[in-house]
Coordinates of C-alpha atoms in Angstrom, one line a residue:
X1374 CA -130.9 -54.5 -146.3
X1375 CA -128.2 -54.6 -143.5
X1376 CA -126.0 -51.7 -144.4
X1377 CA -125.5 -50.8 -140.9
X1378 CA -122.0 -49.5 -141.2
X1379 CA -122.5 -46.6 -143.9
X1380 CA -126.0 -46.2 -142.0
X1381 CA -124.1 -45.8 -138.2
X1382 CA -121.5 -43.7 -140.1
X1383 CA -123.9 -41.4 -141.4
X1384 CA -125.8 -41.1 -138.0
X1385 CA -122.3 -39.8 -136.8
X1386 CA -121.7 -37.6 -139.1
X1387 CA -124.9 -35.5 -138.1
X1388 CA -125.8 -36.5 -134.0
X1389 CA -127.3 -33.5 -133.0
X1390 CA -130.8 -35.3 -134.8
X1391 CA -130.6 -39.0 -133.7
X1392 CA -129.3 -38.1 -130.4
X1393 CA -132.3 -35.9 -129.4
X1394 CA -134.7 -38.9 -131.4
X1395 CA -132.4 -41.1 -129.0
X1396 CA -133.1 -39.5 -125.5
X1397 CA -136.8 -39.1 -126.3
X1398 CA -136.8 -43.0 -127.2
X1399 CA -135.3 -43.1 -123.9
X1400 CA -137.7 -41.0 -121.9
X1401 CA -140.5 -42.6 -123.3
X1402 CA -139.5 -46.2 -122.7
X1403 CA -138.9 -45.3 -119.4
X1404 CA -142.3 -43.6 -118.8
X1405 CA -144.3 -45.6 -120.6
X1406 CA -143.3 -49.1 -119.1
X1407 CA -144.0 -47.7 -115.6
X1408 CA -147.1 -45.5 -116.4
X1409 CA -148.7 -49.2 -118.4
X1410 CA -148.0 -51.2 -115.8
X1411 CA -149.3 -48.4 -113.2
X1412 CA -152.7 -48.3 -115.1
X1413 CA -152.4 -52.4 -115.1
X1414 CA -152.6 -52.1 -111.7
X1415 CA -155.0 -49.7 -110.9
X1416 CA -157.6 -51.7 -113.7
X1417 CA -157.0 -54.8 -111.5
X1418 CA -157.6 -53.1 -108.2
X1419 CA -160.8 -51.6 -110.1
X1420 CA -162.0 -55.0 -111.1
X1421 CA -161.4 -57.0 -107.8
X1422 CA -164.4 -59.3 -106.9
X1423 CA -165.5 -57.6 -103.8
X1424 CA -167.7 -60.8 -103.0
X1425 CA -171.0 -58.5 -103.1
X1426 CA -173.8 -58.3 -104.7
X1427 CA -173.1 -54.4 -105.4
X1428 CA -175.7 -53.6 -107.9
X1429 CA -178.3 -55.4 -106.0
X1430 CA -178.1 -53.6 -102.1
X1431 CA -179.8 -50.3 -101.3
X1432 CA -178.1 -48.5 -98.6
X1433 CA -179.4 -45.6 -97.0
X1434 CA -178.8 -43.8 -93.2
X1435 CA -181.6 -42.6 -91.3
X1436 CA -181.7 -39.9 -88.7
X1437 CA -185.4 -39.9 -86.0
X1438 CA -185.9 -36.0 -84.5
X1439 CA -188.2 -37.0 -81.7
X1440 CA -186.7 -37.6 -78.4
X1441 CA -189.9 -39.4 -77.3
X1442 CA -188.6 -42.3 -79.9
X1443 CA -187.8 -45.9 -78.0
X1444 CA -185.1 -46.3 -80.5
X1445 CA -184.9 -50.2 -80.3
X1446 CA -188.2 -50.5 -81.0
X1447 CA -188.7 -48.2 -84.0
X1448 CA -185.7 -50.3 -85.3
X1449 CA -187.4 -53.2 -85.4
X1450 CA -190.3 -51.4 -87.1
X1451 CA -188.4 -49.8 -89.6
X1452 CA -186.9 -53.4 -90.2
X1453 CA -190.7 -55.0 -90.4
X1454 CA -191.5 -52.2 -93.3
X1455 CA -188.7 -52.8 -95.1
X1456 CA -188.9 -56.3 -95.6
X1457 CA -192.5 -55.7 -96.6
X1458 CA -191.8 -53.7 -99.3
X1459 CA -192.4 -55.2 -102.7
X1460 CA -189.4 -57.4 -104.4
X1461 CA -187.0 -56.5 -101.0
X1462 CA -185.1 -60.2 -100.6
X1463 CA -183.5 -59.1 -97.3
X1464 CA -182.7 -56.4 -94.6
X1465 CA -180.4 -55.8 -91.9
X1466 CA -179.0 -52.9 -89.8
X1467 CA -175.8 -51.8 -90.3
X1468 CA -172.7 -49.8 -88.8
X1469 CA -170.9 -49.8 -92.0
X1470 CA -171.4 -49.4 -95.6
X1471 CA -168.9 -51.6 -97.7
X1472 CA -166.4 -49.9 -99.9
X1473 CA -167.7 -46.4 -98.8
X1474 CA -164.4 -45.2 -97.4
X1475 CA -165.8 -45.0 -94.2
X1476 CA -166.5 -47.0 -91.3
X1477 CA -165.4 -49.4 -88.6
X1478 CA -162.4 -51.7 -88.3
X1479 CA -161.3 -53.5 -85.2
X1480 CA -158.7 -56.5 -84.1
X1481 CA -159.3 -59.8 -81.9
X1482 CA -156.8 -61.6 -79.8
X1483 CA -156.9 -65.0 -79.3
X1484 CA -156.3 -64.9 -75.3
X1485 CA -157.9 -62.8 -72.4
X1486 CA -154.2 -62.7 -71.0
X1487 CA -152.7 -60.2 -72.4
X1488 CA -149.4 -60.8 -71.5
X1489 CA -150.0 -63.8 -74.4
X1490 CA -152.6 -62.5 -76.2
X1491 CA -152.1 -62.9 -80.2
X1492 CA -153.7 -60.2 -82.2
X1493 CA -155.5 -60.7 -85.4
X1494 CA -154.8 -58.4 -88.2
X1495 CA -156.8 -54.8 -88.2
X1496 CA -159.9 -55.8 -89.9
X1497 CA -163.0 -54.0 -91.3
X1498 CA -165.8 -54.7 -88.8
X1499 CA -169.8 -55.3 -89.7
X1500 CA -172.8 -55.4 -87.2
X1501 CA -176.2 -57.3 -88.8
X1502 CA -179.1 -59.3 -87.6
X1503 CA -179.3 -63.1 -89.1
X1504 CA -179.8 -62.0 -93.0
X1505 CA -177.0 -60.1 -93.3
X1506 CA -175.2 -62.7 -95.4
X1507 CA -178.3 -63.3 -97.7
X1508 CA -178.3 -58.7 -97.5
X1509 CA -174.7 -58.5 -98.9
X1510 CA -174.8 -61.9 -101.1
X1511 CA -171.7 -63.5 -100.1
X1512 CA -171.0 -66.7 -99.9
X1513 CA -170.5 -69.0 -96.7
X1514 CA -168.0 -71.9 -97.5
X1515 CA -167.8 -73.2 -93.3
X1516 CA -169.4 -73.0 -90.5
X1517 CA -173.3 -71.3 -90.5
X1518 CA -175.3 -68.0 -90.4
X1519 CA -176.5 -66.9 -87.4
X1520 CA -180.1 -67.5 -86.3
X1521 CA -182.5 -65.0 -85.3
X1522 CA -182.6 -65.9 -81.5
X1523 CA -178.6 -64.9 -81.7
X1524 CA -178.9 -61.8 -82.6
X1525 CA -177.9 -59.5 -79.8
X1526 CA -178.8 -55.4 -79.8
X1527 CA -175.5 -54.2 -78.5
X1528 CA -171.4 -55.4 -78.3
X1529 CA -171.7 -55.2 -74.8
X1530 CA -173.9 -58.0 -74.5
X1531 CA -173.0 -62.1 -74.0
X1532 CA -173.4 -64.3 -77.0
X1533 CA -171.7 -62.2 -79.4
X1534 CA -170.7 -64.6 -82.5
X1535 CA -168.7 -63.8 -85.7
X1536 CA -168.0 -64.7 -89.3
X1537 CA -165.6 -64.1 -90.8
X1538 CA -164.0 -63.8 -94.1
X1539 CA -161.7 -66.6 -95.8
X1540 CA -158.7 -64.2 -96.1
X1541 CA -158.8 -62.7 -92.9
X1542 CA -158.9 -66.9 -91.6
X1543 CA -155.8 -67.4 -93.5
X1544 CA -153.8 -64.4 -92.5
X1545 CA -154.4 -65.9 -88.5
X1546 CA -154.9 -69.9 -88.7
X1547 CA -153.3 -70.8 -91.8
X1548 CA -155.1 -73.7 -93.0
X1549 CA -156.7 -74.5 -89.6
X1550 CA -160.1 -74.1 -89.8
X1551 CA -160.9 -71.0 -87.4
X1552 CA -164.6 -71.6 -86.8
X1553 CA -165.4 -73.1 -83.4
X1554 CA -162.7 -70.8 -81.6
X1555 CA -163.4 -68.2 -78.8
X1556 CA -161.4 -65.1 -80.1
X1557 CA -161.3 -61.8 -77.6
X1558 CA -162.3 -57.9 -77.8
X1559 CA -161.8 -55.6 -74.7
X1560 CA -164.1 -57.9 -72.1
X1561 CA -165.9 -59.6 -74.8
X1562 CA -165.9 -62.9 -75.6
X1563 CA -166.9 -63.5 -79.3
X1564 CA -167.8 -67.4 -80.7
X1565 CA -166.4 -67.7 -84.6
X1566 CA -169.2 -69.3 -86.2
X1567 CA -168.3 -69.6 -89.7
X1568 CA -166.3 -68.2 -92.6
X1569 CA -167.7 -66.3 -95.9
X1570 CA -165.6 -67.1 -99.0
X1571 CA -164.7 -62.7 -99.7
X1572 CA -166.1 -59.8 -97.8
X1573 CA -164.1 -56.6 -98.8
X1574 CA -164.0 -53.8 -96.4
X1575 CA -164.7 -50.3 -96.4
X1576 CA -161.4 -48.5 -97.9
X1577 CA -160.2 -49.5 -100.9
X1578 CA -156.6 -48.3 -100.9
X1579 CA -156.2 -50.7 -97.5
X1580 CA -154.1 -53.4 -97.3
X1581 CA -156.4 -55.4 -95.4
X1582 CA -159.1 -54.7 -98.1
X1583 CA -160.1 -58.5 -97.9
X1584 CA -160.0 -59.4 -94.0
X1585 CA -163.6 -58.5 -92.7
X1586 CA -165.8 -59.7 -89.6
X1587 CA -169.5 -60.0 -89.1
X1588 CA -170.8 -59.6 -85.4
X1589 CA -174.7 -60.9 -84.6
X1590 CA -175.4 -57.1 -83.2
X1591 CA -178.2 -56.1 -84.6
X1592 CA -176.9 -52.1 -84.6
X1593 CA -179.8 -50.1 -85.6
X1594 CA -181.3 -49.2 -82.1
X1595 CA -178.3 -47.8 -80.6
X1596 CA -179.1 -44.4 -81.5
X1597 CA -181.1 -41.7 -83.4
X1598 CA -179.1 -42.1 -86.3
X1599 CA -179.0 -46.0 -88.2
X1600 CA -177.6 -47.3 -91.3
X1601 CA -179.6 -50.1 -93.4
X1602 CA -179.3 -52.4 -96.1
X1603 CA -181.7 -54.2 -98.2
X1604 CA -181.5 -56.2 -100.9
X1605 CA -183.6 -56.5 -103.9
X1606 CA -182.8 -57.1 -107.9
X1607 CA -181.2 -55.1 -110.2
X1608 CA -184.5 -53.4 -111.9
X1609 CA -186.4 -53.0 -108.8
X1610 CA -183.7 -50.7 -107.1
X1611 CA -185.1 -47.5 -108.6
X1612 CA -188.7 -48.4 -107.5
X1613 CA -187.6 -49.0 -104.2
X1614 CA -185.5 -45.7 -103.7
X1615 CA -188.6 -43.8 -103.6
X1616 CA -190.6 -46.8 -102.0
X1617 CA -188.5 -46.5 -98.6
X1618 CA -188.9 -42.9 -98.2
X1619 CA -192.4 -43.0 -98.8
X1620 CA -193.0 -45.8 -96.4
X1621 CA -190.7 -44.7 -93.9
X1622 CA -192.1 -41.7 -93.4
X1623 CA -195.8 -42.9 -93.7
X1624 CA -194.7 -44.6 -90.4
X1625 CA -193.3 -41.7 -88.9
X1626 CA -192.6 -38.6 -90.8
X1627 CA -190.3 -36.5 -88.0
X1628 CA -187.0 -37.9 -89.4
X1629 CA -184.6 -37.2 -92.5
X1630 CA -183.4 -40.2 -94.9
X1631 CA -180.8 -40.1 -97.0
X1632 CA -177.5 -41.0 -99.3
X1633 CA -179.3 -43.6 -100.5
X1634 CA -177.3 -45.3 -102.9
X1635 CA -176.2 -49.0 -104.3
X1636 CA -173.0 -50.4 -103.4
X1637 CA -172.1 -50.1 -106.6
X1638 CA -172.6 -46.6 -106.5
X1639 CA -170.7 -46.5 -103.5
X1640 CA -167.5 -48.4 -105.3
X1641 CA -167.5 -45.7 -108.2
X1642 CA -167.1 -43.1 -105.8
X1643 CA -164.5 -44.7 -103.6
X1644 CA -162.1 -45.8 -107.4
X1645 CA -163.1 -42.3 -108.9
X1646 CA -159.3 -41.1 -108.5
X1647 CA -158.0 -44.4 -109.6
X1648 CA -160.3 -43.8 -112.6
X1649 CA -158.7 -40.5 -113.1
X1650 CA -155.2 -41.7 -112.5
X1651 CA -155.8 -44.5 -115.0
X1652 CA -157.3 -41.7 -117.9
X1653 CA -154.6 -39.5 -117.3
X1654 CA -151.7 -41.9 -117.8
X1655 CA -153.3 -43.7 -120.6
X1656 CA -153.3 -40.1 -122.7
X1657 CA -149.9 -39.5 -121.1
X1658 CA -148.6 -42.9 -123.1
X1659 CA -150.5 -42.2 -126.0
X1660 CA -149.3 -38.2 -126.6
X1661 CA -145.4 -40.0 -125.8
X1662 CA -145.7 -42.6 -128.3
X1663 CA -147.6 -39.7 -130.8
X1664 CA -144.7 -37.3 -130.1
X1665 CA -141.9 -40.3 -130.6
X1666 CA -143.2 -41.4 -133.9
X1667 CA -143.7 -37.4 -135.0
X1668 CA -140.1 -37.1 -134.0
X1669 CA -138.9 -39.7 -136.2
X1670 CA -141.2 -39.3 -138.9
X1671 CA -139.3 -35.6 -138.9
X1672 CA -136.1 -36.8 -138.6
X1673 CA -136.6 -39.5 -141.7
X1674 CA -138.3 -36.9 -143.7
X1675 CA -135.3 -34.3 -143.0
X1676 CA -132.3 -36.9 -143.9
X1677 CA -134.9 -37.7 -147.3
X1678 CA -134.2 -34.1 -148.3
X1679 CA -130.9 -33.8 -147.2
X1680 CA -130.0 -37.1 -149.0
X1681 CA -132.1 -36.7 -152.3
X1682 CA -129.5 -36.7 -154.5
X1683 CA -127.9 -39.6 -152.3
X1684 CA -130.9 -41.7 -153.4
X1685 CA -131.0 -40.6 -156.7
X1686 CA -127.6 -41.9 -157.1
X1687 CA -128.1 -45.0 -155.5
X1688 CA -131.1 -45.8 -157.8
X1689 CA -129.1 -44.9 -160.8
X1690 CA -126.7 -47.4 -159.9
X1691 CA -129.5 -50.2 -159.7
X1692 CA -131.0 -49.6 -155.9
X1693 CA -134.6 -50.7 -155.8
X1694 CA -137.3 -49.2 -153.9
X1695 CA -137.0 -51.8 -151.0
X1696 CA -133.3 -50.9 -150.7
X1697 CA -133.9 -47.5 -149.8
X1698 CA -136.8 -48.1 -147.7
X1699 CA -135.0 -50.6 -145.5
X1700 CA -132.0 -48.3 -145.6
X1701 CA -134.4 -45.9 -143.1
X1702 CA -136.1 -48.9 -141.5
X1703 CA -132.4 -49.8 -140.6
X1704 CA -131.9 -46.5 -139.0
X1705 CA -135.1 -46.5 -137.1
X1706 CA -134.3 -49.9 -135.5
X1707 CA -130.8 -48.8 -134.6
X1708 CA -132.0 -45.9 -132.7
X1709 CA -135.1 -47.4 -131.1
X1710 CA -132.9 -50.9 -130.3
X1711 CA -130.1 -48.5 -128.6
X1712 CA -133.3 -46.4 -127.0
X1713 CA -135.0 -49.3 -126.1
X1714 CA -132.1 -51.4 -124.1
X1715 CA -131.0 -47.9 -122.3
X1716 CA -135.0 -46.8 -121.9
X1717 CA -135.8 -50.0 -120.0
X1718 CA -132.6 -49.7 -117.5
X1719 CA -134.2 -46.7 -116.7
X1720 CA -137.6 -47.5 -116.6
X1721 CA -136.0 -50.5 -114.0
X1722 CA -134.4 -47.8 -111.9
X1723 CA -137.9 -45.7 -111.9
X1724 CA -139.8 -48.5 -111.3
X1725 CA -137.6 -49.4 -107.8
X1726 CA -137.4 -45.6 -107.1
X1727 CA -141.7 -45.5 -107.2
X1728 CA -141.5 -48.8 -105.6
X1729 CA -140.2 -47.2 -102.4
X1730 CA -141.4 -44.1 -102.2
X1731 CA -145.4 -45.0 -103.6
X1732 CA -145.1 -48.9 -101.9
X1733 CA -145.7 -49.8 -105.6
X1734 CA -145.0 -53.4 -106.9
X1735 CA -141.7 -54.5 -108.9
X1736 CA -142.3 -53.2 -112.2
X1737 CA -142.0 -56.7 -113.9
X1738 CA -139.4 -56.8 -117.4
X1739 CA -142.5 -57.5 -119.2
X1740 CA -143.5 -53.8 -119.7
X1741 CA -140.4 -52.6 -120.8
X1742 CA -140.3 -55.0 -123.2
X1743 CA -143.4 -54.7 -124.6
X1744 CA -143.4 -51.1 -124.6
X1745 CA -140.1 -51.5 -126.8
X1746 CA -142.2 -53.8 -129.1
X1747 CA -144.8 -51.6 -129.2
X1748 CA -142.6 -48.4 -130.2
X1749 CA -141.0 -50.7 -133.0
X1750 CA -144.4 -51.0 -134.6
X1751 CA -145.8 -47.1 -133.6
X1752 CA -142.4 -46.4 -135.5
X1753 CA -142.3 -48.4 -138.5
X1754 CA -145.5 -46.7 -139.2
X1755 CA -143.9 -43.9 -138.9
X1756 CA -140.8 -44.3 -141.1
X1757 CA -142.8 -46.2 -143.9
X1758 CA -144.5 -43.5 -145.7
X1759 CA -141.8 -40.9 -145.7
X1760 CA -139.0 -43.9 -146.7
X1761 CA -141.9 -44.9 -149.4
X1762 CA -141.9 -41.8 -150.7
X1763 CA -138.3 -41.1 -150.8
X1764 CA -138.3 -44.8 -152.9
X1765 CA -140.2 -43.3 -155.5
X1766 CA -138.4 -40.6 -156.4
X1767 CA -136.6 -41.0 -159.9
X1768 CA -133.1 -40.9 -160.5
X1769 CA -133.0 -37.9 -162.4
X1770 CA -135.1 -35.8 -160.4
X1771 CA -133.3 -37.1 -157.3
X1772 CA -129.7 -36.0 -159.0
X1773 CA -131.5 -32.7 -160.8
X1774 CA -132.7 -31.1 -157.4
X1775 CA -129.3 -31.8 -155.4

């Protein structure tokens, strides 16, 4: 089976085909190591646990035409017929959708002197009444919810509270427990009531994707135009989407409502280029590894016809079928094995290269190993029918047609 010195001599005796099968082993290590472990990444940003209950919260904006309108007031009715709607669990006003790609984000110092002031890191920044936890289903592991009575209608105004997510807590106290602490914004005062285990923000592609704040300001009567949230299950979502217009307008029909959507609907949009990215480079490693395995399944199928009578002889003289077949099986590993090793120090060098200039993570030696291992197998499939065939040719037809 080894015969690797007639088999490297003959591969130098003709180098225009193996070096060409060579760089395109080379290329494709290289790209395919760093586009897999791209798409790794982006399926793992995809599938972060946002800490929501995204297929179970309605979201829609609302916009009142009458100027005669006492918006706080028609807040707090729009709340009241919400909530009364059949199968809604809870409702809240809102200033922000999560993972819309749009909103509010804010920071927090730690001292009303500025000149020692320690700021928090930028975080994504919520406004709800009390059941805006039980609204977004996340989960408080310290502290407690705020009540009713603390609900305030505007940042200006004292008793401002906050929760605030684990990661965010981390990022500022370490592992001292944050709740309890008087934390600053502009002139405001704001009391850290408690901590919810994840709360992801409103952009996606963020680095602070994880470190969100809830403020007791119950948002929706600040203006003409107001966000909500409600929360209901699963099958009763579709009911519901024409259960709030209907209702809402019942009440008062001078207004416009809509984008109202899921959170979950919401979150598609907001990955829909990851999505693409991820499609794109998945049939960008599939058509490399199709074209690799074409290219050697040409250049076995060539040498077979340039070296019939070759194998006749050889099977004249007593070579079996699996001597000729591991002869090209040989020759395949020697080029993908010299490929593979120069492949991956490139695919190193392109990984550090998108590393700085994309902020992408280390491309870990995993991927280019694998990607090797998996070219060993795409190209044994390859090689093993052509070198098959060539096996079964018979002596004297192999030294007939020479």
């Amino acid at each position: 089976m080894l015969h690797i010195k007639p088999i490297i001599s003959s591969l130098l005796r003709s180098k225009s085909g193996p070096v060409l099968l060579l760089l395109q082993i080379i290329l494709s290590v290289a790209i395919v190591a760093n586009a897999s472990f791209i798409i790794h990444e982006r399926i793992a940003l995809m599938q972060r646990d946002s800490g929501i209950a995204e297929e179970e919260i309605l979201t829609f904006s609302l916009y009142n035409f009458d100027d005669r309108i006492d918006n706080a007031q028609q807040n707090k009715q729009d709340q009241r017929i919400l909530a009364a709607l059949p199968n809604v669990q809870a409702v809240t006003s809102t200033n922000m959708i999560p993972l819309s790609d749009s909103g509010w984000s804010d920071v927090y110092v730690d001292s009303p002197d500025k000149d020692i002031a320690k700021q928090t890191p930028n975080f994504a920044f919520y406004l709800g009444n009390e059941q805006m936890l039980d609204t977004l289903g996340v989960k408080l592991i310290e502290g407690r919810n705020f009540s009713a009575e603390e609900v305030i209608y505007s940042l200006t105004d004292a008793g401002a509270q906050a929760i605030i997510s684990l990661p965010l807590a981390k990022a500022f106290w370490g592992d001292e427990s944050p709740v309890g602490k008087t934390m600053y914004a502009g002139d405001s005062s704001i009391k850290i009531i408690g901590v919810v285990e994840k709360l992801h923000g409103a952009w996606v592609d963020t680095d602070n994707f994880e470190y969100s704040v809830i403020q007791n300001v119950d948002f929706g009567g600040e203006g003409k135009n107001k966000s909500y949230m409600l929360r209901a299950k699963k099958e009763h979502i579709p009911e519901l989407k024409e259960a709030i217009v209907k209702a809402l307008h019942q009440d008062n029909p001078n207004r416009v409502i809509n984008q109202i959507k899921t959170i979950a609907e919401y979150k598609a949009s907001s990955y829909r280029h990851h999505e693409l990215m991820v499609a794109v480079l998945t049939l960008m490693v599939v058509l490399l590894l199709l074209i690799t395995s074409l290219g050697l399944t040409g250049m076995v199928m060539f040498n077979i016809q340039r070296r019939t009578k070759q194998i006749g002889t050889r099977r004249a003289l007593g070579a079996k079928k699996r001597d000729i077949i591991s002869y090209f099986m040989v020759e395949n590993y020697l080029i993908c094995i010299v490929g593979g090793v120069l492949g991956g120090l490139l695919a190193i060098q392109l990984g550090q290269q998108l590393m700085k200039i994309y902020s992408l993570p280390m491309l870990e030696w995993q991927y280019p190993a694998l990607t090797l291992a998996g070219l060993f197998v795409v190209t044994s499939l390859a090689v093993v029918v052509p070198a098959t065939r060539a096996a079964n040719i018979s002596p004297a037809t192999a030294t007939r047609s020479a």
